PDB file of C-alpha atoms in Angstrom:
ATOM      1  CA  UNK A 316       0.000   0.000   0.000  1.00 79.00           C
ATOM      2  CA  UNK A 317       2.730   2.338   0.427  1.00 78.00           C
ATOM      3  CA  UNK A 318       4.356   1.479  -2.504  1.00 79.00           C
ATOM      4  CA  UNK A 319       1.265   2.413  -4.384  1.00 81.00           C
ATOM      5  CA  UNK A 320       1.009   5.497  -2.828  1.00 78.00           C
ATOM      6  CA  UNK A 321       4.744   6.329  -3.569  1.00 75.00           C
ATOM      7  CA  UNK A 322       3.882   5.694  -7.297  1.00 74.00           C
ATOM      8  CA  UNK A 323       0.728   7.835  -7.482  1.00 76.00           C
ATOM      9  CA  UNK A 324       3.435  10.314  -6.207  1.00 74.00           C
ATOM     10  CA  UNK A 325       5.601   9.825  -8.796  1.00 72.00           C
ATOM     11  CA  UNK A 326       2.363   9.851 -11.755  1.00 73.00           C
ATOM     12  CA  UNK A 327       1.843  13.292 -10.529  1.00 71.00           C
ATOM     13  CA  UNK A 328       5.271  14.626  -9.440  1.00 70.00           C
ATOM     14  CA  UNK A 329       6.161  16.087 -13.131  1.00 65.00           C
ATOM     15  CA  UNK A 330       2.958  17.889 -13.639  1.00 74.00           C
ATOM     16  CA  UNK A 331       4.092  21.613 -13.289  1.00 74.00           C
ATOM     17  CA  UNK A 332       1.730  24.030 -10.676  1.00 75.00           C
ATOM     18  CA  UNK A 333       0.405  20.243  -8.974  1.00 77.00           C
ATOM     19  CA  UNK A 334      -0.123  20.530  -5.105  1.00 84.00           C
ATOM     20  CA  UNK A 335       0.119  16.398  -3.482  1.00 90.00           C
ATOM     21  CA  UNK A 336      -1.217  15.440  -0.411  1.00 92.00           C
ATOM     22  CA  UNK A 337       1.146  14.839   2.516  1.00 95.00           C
ATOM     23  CA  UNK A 338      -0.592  14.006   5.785  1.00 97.00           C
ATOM     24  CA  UNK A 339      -4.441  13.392   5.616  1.00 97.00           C
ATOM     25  CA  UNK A 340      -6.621  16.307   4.447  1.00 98.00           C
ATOM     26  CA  UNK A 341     -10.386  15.560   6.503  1.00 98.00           C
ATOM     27  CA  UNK A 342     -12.916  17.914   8.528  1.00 98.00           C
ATOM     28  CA  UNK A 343     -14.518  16.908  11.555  1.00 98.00           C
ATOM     29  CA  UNK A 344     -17.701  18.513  11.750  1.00 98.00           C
ATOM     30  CA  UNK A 345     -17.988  17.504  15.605  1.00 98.00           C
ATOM     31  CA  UNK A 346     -15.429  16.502  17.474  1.00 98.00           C
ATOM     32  CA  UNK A 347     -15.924  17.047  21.691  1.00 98.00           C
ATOM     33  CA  UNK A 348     -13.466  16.412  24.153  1.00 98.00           C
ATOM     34  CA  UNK A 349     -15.132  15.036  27.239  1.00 97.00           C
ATOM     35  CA  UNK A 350     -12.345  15.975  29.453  1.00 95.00           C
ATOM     36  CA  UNK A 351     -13.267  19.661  28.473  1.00 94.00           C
ATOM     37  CA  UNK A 352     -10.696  22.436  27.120  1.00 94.00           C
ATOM     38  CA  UNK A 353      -8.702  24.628  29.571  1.00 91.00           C
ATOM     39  CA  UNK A 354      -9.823  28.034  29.280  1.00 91.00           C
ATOM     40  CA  UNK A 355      -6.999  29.302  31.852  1.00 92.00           C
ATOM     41  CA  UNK A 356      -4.730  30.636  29.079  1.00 92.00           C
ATOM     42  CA  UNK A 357      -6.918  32.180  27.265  1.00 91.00           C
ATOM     43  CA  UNK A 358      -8.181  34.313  30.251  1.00 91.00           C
ATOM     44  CA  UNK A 359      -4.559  35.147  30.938  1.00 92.00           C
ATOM     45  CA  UNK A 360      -4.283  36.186  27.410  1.00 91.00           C
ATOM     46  CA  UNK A 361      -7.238  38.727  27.121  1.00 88.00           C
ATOM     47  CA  UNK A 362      -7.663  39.251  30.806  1.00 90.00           C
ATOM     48  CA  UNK A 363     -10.901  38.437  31.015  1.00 88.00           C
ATOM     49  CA  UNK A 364     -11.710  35.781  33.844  1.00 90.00           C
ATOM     50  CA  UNK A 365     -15.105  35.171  32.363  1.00 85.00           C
ATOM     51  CA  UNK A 366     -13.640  33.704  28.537  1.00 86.00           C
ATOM     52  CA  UNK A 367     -15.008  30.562  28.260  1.00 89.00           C
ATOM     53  CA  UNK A 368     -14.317  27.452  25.311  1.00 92.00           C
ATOM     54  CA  UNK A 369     -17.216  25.133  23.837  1.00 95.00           C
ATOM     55  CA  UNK A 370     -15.764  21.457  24.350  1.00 96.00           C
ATOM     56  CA  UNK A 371     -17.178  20.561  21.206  1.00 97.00           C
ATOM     57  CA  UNK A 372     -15.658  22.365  17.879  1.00 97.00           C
ATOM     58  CA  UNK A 373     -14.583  21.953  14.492  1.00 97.00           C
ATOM     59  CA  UNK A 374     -11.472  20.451  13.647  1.00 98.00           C
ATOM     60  CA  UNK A 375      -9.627  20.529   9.907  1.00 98.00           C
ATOM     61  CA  UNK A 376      -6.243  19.410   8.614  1.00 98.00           C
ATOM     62  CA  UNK A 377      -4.880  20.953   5.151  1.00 98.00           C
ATOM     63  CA  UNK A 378      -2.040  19.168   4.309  1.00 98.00           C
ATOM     64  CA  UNK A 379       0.347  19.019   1.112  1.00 96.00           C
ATOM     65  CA  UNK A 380       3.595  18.724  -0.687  1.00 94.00           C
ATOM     66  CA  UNK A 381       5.544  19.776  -3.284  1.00 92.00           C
ATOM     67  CA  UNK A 382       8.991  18.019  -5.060  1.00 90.00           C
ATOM     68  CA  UNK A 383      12.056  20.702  -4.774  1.00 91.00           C
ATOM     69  CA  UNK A 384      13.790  17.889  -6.809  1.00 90.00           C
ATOM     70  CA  UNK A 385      13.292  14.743  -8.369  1.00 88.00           C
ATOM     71  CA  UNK A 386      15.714  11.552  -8.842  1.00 89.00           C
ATOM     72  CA  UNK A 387      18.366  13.452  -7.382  1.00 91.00           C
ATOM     73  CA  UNK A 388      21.849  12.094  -8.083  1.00 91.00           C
ATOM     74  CA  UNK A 389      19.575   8.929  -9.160  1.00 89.00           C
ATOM     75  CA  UNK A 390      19.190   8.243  -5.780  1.00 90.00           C
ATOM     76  CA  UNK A 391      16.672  10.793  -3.792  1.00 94.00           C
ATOM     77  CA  UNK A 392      14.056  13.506  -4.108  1.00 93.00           C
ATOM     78  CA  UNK A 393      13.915  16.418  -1.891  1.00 95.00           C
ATOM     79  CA  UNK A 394      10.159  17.671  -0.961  1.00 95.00           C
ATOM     80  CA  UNK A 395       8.723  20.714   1.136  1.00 96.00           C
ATOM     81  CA  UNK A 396       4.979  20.412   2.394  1.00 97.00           C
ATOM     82  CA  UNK A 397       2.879  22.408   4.559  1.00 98.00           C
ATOM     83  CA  UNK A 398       0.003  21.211   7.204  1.00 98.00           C
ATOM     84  CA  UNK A 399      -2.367  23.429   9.025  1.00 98.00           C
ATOM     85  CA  UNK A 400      -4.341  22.058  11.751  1.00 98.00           C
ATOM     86  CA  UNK A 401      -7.268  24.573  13.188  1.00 98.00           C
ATOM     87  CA  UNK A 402      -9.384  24.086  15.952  1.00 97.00           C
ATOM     88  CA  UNK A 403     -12.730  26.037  15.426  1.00 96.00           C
ATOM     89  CA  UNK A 404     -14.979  26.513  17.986  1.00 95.00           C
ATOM     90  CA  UNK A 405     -17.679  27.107  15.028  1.00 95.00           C
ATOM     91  CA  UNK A 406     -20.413  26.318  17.963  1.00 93.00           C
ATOM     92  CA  UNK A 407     -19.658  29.304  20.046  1.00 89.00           C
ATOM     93  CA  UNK A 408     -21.799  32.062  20.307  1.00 81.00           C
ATOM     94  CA  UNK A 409     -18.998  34.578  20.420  1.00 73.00           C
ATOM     95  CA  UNK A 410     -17.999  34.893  17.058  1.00 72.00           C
ATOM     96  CA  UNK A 411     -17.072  31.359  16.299  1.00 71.00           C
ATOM     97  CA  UNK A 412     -13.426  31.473  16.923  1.00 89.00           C
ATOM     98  CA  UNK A 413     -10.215  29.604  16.097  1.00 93.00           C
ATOM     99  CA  UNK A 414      -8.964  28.233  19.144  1.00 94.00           C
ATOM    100  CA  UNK A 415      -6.266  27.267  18.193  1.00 97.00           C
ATOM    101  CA  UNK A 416      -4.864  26.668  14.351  1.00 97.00           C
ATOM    102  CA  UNK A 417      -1.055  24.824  13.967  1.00 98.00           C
ATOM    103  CA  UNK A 418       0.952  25.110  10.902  1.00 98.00           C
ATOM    104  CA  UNK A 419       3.911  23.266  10.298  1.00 98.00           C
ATOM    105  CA  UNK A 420       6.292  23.408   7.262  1.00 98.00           C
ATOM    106  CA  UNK A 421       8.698  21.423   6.699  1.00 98.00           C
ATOM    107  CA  UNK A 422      11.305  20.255   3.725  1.00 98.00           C
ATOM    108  CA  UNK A 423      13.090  16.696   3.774  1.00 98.00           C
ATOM    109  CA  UNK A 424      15.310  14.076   1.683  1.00 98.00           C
ATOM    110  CA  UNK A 425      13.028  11.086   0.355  1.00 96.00           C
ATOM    111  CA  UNK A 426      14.956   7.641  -0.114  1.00 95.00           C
ATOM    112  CA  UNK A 427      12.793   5.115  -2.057  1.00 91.00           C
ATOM    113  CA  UNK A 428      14.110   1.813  -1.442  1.00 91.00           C
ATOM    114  CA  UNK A 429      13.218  -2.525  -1.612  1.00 89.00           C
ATOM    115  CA  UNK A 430      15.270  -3.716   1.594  1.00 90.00           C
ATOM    116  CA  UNK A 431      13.542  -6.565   2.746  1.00 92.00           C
ATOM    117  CA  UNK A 432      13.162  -8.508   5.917  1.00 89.00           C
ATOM    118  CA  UNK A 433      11.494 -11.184   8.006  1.00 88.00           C
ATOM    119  CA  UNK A 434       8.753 -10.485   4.885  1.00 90.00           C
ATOM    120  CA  UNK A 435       8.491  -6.797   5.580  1.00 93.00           C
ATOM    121  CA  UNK A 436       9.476  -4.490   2.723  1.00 95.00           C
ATOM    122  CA  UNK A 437      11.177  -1.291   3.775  1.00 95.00           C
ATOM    123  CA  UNK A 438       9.741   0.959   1.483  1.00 94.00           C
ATOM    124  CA  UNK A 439      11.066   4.773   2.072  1.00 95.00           C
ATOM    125  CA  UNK A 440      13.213   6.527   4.164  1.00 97.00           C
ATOM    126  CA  UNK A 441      12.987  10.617   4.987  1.00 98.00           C
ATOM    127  CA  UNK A 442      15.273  12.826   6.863  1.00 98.00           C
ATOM    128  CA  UNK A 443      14.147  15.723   7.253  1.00 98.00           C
ATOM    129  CA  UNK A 444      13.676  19.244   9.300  1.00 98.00           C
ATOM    130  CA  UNK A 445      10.347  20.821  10.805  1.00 98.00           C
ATOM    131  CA  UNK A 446       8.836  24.289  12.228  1.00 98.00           C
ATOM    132  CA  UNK A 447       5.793  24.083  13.912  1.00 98.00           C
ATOM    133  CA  UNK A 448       3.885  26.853  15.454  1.00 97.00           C
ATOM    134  CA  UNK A 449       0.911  28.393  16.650  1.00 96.00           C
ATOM    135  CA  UNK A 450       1.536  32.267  15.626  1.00 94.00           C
ATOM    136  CA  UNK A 451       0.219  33.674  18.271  1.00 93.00           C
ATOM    137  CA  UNK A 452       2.149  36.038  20.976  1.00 90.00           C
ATOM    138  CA  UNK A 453       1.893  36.305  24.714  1.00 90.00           C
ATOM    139  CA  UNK A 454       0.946  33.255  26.630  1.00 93.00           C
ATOM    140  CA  UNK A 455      -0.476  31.682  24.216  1.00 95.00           C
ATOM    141  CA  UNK A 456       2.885  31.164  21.907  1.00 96.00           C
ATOM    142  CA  UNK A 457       4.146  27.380  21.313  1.00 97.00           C
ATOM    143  CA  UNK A 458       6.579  26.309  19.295  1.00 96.00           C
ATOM    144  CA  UNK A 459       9.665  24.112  18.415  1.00 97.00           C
ATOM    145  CA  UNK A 460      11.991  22.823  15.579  1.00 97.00           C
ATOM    146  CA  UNK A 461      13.019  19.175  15.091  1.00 98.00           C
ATOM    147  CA  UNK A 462      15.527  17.266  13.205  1.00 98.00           C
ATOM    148  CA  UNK A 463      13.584  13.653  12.523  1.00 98.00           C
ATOM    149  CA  UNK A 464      13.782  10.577  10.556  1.00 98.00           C
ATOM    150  CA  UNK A 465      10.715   8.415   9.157  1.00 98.00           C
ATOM    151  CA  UNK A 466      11.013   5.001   8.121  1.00 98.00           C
ATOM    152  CA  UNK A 467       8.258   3.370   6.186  1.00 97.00           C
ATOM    153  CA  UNK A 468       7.908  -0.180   5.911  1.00 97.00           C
ATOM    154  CA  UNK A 469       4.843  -2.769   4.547  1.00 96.00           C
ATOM    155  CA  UNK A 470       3.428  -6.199   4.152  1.00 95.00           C
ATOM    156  CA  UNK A 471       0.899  -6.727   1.893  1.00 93.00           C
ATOM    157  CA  UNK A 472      -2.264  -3.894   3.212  1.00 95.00           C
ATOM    158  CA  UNK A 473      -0.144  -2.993   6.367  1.00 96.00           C
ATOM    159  CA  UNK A 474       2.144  -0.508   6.899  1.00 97.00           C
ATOM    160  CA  UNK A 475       4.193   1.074   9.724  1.00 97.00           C
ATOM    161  CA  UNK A 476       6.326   3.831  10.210  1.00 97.00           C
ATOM    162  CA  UNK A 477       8.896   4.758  13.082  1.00 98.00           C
ATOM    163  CA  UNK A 478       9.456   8.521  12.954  1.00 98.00           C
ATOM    164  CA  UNK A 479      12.152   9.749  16.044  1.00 98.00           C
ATOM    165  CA  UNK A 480      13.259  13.156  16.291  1.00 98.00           C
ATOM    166  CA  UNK A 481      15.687  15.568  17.973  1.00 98.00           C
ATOM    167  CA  UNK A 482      13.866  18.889  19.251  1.00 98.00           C
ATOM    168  CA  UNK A 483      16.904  21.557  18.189  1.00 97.00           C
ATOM    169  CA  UNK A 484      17.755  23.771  21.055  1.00 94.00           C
ATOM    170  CA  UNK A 485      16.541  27.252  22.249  1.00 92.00           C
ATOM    171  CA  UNK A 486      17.296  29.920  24.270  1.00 91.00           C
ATOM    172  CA  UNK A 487      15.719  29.932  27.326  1.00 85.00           C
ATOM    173  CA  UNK A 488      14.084  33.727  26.682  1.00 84.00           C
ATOM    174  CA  UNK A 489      13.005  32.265  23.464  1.00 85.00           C
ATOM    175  CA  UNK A 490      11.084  29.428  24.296  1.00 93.00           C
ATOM    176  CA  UNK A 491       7.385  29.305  25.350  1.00 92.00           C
ATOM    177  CA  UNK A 492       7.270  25.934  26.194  1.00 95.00           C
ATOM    178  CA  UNK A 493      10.575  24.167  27.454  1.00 95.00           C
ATOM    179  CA  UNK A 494       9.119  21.066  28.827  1.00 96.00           C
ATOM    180  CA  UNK A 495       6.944  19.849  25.109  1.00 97.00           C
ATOM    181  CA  UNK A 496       9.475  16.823  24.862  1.00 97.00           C
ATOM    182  CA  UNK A 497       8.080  16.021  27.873  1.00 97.00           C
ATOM    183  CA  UNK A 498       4.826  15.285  26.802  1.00 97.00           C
ATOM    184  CA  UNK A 499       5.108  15.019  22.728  1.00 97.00           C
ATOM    185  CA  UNK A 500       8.580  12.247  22.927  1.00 97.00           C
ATOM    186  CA  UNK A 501      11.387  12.068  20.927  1.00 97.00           C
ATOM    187  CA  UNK A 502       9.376   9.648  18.619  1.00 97.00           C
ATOM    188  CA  UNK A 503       6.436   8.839  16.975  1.00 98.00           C
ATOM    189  CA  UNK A 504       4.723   5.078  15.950  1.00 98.00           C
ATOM    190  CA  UNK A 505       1.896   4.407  13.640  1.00 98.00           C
ATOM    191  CA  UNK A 506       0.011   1.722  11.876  1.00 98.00           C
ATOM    192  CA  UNK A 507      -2.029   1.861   9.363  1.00 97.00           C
ATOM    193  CA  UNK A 508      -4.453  -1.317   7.205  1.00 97.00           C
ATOM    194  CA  UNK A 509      -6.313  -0.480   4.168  1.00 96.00           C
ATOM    195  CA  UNK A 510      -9.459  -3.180   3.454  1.00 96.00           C
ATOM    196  CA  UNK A 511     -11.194  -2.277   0.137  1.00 93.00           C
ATOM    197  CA  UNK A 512     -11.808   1.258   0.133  1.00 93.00           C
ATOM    198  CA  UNK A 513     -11.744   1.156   4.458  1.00 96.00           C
ATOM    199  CA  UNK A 514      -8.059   2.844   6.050  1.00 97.00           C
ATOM    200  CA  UNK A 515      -7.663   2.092   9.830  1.00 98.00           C
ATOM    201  CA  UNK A 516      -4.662   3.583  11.263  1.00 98.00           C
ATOM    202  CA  UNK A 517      -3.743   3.929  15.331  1.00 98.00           C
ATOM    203  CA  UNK A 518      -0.841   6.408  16.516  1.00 98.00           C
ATOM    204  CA  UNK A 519       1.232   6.070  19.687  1.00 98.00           C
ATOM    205  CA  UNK A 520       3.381   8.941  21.383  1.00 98.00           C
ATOM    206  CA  UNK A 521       5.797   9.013  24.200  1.00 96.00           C
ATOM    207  CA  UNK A 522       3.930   6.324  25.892  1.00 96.00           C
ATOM    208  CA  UNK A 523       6.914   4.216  26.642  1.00 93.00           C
ATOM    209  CA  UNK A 524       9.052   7.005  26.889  1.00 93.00           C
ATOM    210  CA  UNK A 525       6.826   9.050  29.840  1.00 93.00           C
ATOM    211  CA  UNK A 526       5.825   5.341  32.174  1.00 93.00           C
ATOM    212  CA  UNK A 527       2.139   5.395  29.946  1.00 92.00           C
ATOM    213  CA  UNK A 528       1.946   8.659  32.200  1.00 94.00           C
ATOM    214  CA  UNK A 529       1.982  11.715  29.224  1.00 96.00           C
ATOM    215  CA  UNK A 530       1.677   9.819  25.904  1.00 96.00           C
ATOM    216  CA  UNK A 531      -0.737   9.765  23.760  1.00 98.00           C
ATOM    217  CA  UNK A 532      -2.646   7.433  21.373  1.00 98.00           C
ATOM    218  CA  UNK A 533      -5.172   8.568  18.011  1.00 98.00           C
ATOM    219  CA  UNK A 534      -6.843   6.016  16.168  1.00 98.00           C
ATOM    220  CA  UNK A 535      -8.748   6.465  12.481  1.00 98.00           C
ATOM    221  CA  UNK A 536     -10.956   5.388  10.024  1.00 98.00           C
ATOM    222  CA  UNK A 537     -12.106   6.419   6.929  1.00 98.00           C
ATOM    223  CA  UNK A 538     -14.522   4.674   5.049  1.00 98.00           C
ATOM    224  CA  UNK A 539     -16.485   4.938   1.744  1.00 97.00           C
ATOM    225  CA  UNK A 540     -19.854   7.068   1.009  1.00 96.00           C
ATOM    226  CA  UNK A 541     -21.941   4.944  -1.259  1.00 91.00           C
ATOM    227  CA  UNK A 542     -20.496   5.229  -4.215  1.00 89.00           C
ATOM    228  CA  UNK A 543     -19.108   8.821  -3.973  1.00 92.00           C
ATOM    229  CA  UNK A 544     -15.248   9.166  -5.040  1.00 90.00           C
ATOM    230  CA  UNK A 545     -14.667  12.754  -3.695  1.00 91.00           C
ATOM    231  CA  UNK A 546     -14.991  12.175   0.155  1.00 95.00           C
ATOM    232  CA  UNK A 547     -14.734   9.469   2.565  1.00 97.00           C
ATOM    233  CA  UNK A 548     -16.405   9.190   6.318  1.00 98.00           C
ATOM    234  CA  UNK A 549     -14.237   9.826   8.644  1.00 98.00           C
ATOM    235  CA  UNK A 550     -13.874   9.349  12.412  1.00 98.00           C
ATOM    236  CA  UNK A 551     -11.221  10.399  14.759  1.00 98.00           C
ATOM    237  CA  UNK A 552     -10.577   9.118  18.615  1.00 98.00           C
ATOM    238  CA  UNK A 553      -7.778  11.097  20.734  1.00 98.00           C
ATOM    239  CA  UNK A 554      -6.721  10.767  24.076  1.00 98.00           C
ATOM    240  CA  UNK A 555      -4.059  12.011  25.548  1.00 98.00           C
ATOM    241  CA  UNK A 556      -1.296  14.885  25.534  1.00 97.00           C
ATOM    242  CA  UNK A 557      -0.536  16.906  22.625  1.00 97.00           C
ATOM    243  CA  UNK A 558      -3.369  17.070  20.679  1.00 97.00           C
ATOM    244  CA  UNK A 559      -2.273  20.916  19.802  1.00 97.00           C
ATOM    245  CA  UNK A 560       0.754  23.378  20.586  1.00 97.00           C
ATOM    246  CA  UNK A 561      -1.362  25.215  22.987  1.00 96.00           C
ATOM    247  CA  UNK A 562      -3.060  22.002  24.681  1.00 94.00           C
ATOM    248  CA  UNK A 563       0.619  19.818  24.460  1.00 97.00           C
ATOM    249  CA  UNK A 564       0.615  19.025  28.291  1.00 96.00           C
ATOM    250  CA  UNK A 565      -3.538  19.485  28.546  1.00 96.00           C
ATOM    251  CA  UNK A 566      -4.992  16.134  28.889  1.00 97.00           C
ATOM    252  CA  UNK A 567      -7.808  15.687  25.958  1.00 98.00           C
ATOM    253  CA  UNK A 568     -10.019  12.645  25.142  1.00 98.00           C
ATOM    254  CA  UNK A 569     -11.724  13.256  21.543  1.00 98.00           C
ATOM    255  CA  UNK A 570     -14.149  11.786  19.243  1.00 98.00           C
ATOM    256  CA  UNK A 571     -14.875  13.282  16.020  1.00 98.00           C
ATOM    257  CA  UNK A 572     -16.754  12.761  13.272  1.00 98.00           C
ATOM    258  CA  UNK A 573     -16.791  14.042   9.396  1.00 98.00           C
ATOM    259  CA  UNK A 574     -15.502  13.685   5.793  1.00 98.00           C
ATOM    260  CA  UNK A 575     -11.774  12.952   4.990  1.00 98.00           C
ATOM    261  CA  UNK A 576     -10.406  13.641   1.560  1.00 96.00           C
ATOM    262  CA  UNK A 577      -7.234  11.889   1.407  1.00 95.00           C
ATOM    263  CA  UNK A 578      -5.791   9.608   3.979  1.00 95.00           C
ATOM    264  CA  UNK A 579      -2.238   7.630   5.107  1.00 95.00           C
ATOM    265  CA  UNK A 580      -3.042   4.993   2.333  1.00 91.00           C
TER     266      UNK A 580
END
């Protein structure tokens, strides 16, 4: 399935002014958290004790790619991408606000390879570097910059990836939130099955790592709409730390539901 994937990347990799997908692109039309959001920050922010936020929002990702270069030195491609994940509390009577929105860019070498083992095919190998912030000032700013590796590998409809990383340092006046390794890991794990038209994927973070104490675990599925080829159903279970910059050591238990247009597989 990855391989697949890797060559409907390379059908449309020539075609000048052609945006790819990188990370799944959905909306959840509901998604509530039924540990609630902390409104503490905000308050702090605007100074107004009485700012409240809906536990049930709107959630999107917007995620895509582009080559820099292709069969470089007949041995790698080099892509940038961009993701933005918002948080909108479209429910609220104030205004429907974003929360929260993340954006991430990020450029990285692509190795496409066949090493195989114990009947696992390792697929593709990235190293790569990656911003990711919330672009907001005051209390509410989170950031950080890693250095990370991703290493695909697949059996038949399976696939798994191992993606560790290496948070590059800041100064201490510069950084907003000094202790997000603590709760997001120096690594991330995920899974992910296709059946038919069905993708089921799970994601674990820094459970190991943090004692099963600040980790955190998403699963997925999309799944077909009748016979409609331009969206999927899609629902989305978090729970855990990190589910955004500004919630990274907020415990959050999710479930959303909507439409995903593109997925892992």
């Amino acid at each position: 399935v990855v391989s697949e994937r890797i060559r409907g990347d390379k059908e449309h990799v020539l075609q000048p002014f052609t945006l790819m997908s990188h990370k799944p692109n959905y909306i959840l039309i509901g998604a509530h958290n039924t540990h609630g959001y902390d409104p503490e920050v905000y308050q702090q922010q605007f100074d107004d004790p009485s700012f409240n936020v809906d536990d049930t929002e709107a959630q999107f990702q917007i995620s895509v790619k582009v080559p820099l270069a292709v069969n470089l030195f007949n041995m790698m491609d080099i892509y940038a991408a961009y993701t933005n994940h918002s948080f909108w509390q479209f429910y609220n009577d104030s205004s429907a606000p974003f929360r929260e929105t993340n954006h991430e860019p990020e450029g990285w070498l692509q190795f496409n390879t066949d090493f195989e083992f114990f009947g696992f095919t390792n697929t593709a190998n990235m190293f790569g570097i990656v911003h990711q912030s919330n672009g907001r000032g005051g209390v509410l700013s989170r950031s950080w910059n890693r250095l990370y590796a991703n290493f695909l590998v697949e059996r038949g409809n399976l696939a798994f990836s191992f993606k560790p990383w290496y948070r590059i340092p800041e100064d201490d006046v510069d950084d907003d939130n000094p202790d997000i390794t603590d709760y997001l890991g120096h690594y991330e794990l995920r899974a992910a099955y296709k059946w038919n038209e069905h993708v089921f994927s799970i994601m674990s973070r820094n459970n190991l790592e943090s004692g099963f104490e600040k980790g955190a675990i998403e699963l997925s599925w999309s799944f077909p709409l009748f016979d409609y080829p331009y969206l999927k159903g899609y629902v989305q279970y978090f729970t855990g730390y990190g589910e955004s910059l500004i919630d990274y050591n907020n415990y959050v238990n999710k479930i959303g539901v909507g439409f995903a247009i593109t997925d892992w597989l």
